[in-house]
Amino acid sequence: SQQGEEDPQALSIQEGENATMNCSYKTSINNLQWYRQNSGRGLVHLILIRSNEREKHSGRLRVTLDTSKKSSSLLITASRAADTASYFCATDRGSGNTPLVFGKGTRLSVIA
Amino acid sequence: GAVVSQHPSRVICKSGTSVKIECRSLDFQATTMFWYRQFPKQSLMLMATSNEGSKATYEQGVEKDKFLINHASLTLSTLTVTSAHPEDSSFYICSARVTGNTEAFFGQGTRLTVV
């Protein structure tokens, strides 16, 4: 089952611009994670934000979480062509033996 | 981070045959592994939860007799697609989590094409 929606479904920007992707979910969570997937490949973990956190940074990534609205956003600053990929949010209700539930994803294209 | 190895990365098979996909945790023990399926330009859909030493738990709509899961050891889970049909063509990804670690680790995925 899928947890929720992500928007936009596809985003095309110029290199150097910022990219913002949003994710909404439906149930209570322990944490929310963002993953990146290059075409036809496995997933790479980007960042995790816990339910009691509101904002987190990692390099050019900034994630926010609003549990009252059940939504999260991922901001990639100063985008590069190499950032072109699909980005998925995934919600986690447990703490180790429960599956992640993925959103529909945003396909990001960064044009050089 | 922990490493999950999935094999094969690509497989083409004929309709009616069976295909086995392996998922191994290389540097940790995984009592639970997860199998996802992903169609082109779509998200990952959870198929089943694989439990070491017991029966897998399948998501609604996933045929357990068609997608056989075996988790015989703490480092290996296998997914067998039986009597494959062209509509089974998809990208299959396994995942495992280290107890106490909230990050999930994913295999490289298997691109299955049934002709």
XYZ file of C-alpha atoms in Angstrom, chain A residues 5-8 19-25 29 32-34 46-49 53-58 60-67 69-76 87-90 106:
46
model
C 1.098 11.621 -2.508
C 4.096 13.520 -3.652
C 4.071 16.620 -5.735
C 5.034 17.565 -8.193
C 14.248 22.068 -6.285
C 11.434 21.555 -3.804
C 9.480 18.348 -3.550
C 6.557 17.733 -1.242
C 5.195 14.611 0.341
C 1.975 13.965 2.216
C 1.103 10.910 4.218
C 4.755 7.893 11.820
C 10.039 9.930 7.496
C 12.861 9.232 5.084
C 13.803 10.461 1.650
C 19.322 10.582 1.624
C 18.035 11.791 4.938
C 15.806 10.799 7.840
C 13.712 13.086 9.991
C 11.914 17.013 14.536
C 10.775 19.869 12.338
C 13.754 20.497 10.122
C 16.974 18.785 9.216
C 19.917 19.611 6.976
C 22.467 17.483 5.203
C 22.582 20.694 0.010
C 19.503 18.925 1.356
C 16.962 20.414 3.686
C 13.995 18.442 4.927
C 11.022 19.735 6.860
C 8.318 17.793 8.619
C 4.913 19.022 9.741
C 3.203 16.218 11.605
C -0.395 18.494 8.395
C 1.150 15.082 7.761
C 3.500 16.529 5.203
C 7.179 16.845 4.461
C 9.279 18.707 1.954
C 12.699 18.086 0.476
C 14.696 21.031 -0.775
C 17.778 20.543 -2.910
C 12.986 11.118 -5.270
C 10.716 9.231 -2.902
C 9.570 9.883 0.577
C 8.997 6.855 2.763
C 8.960 13.066 -7.973
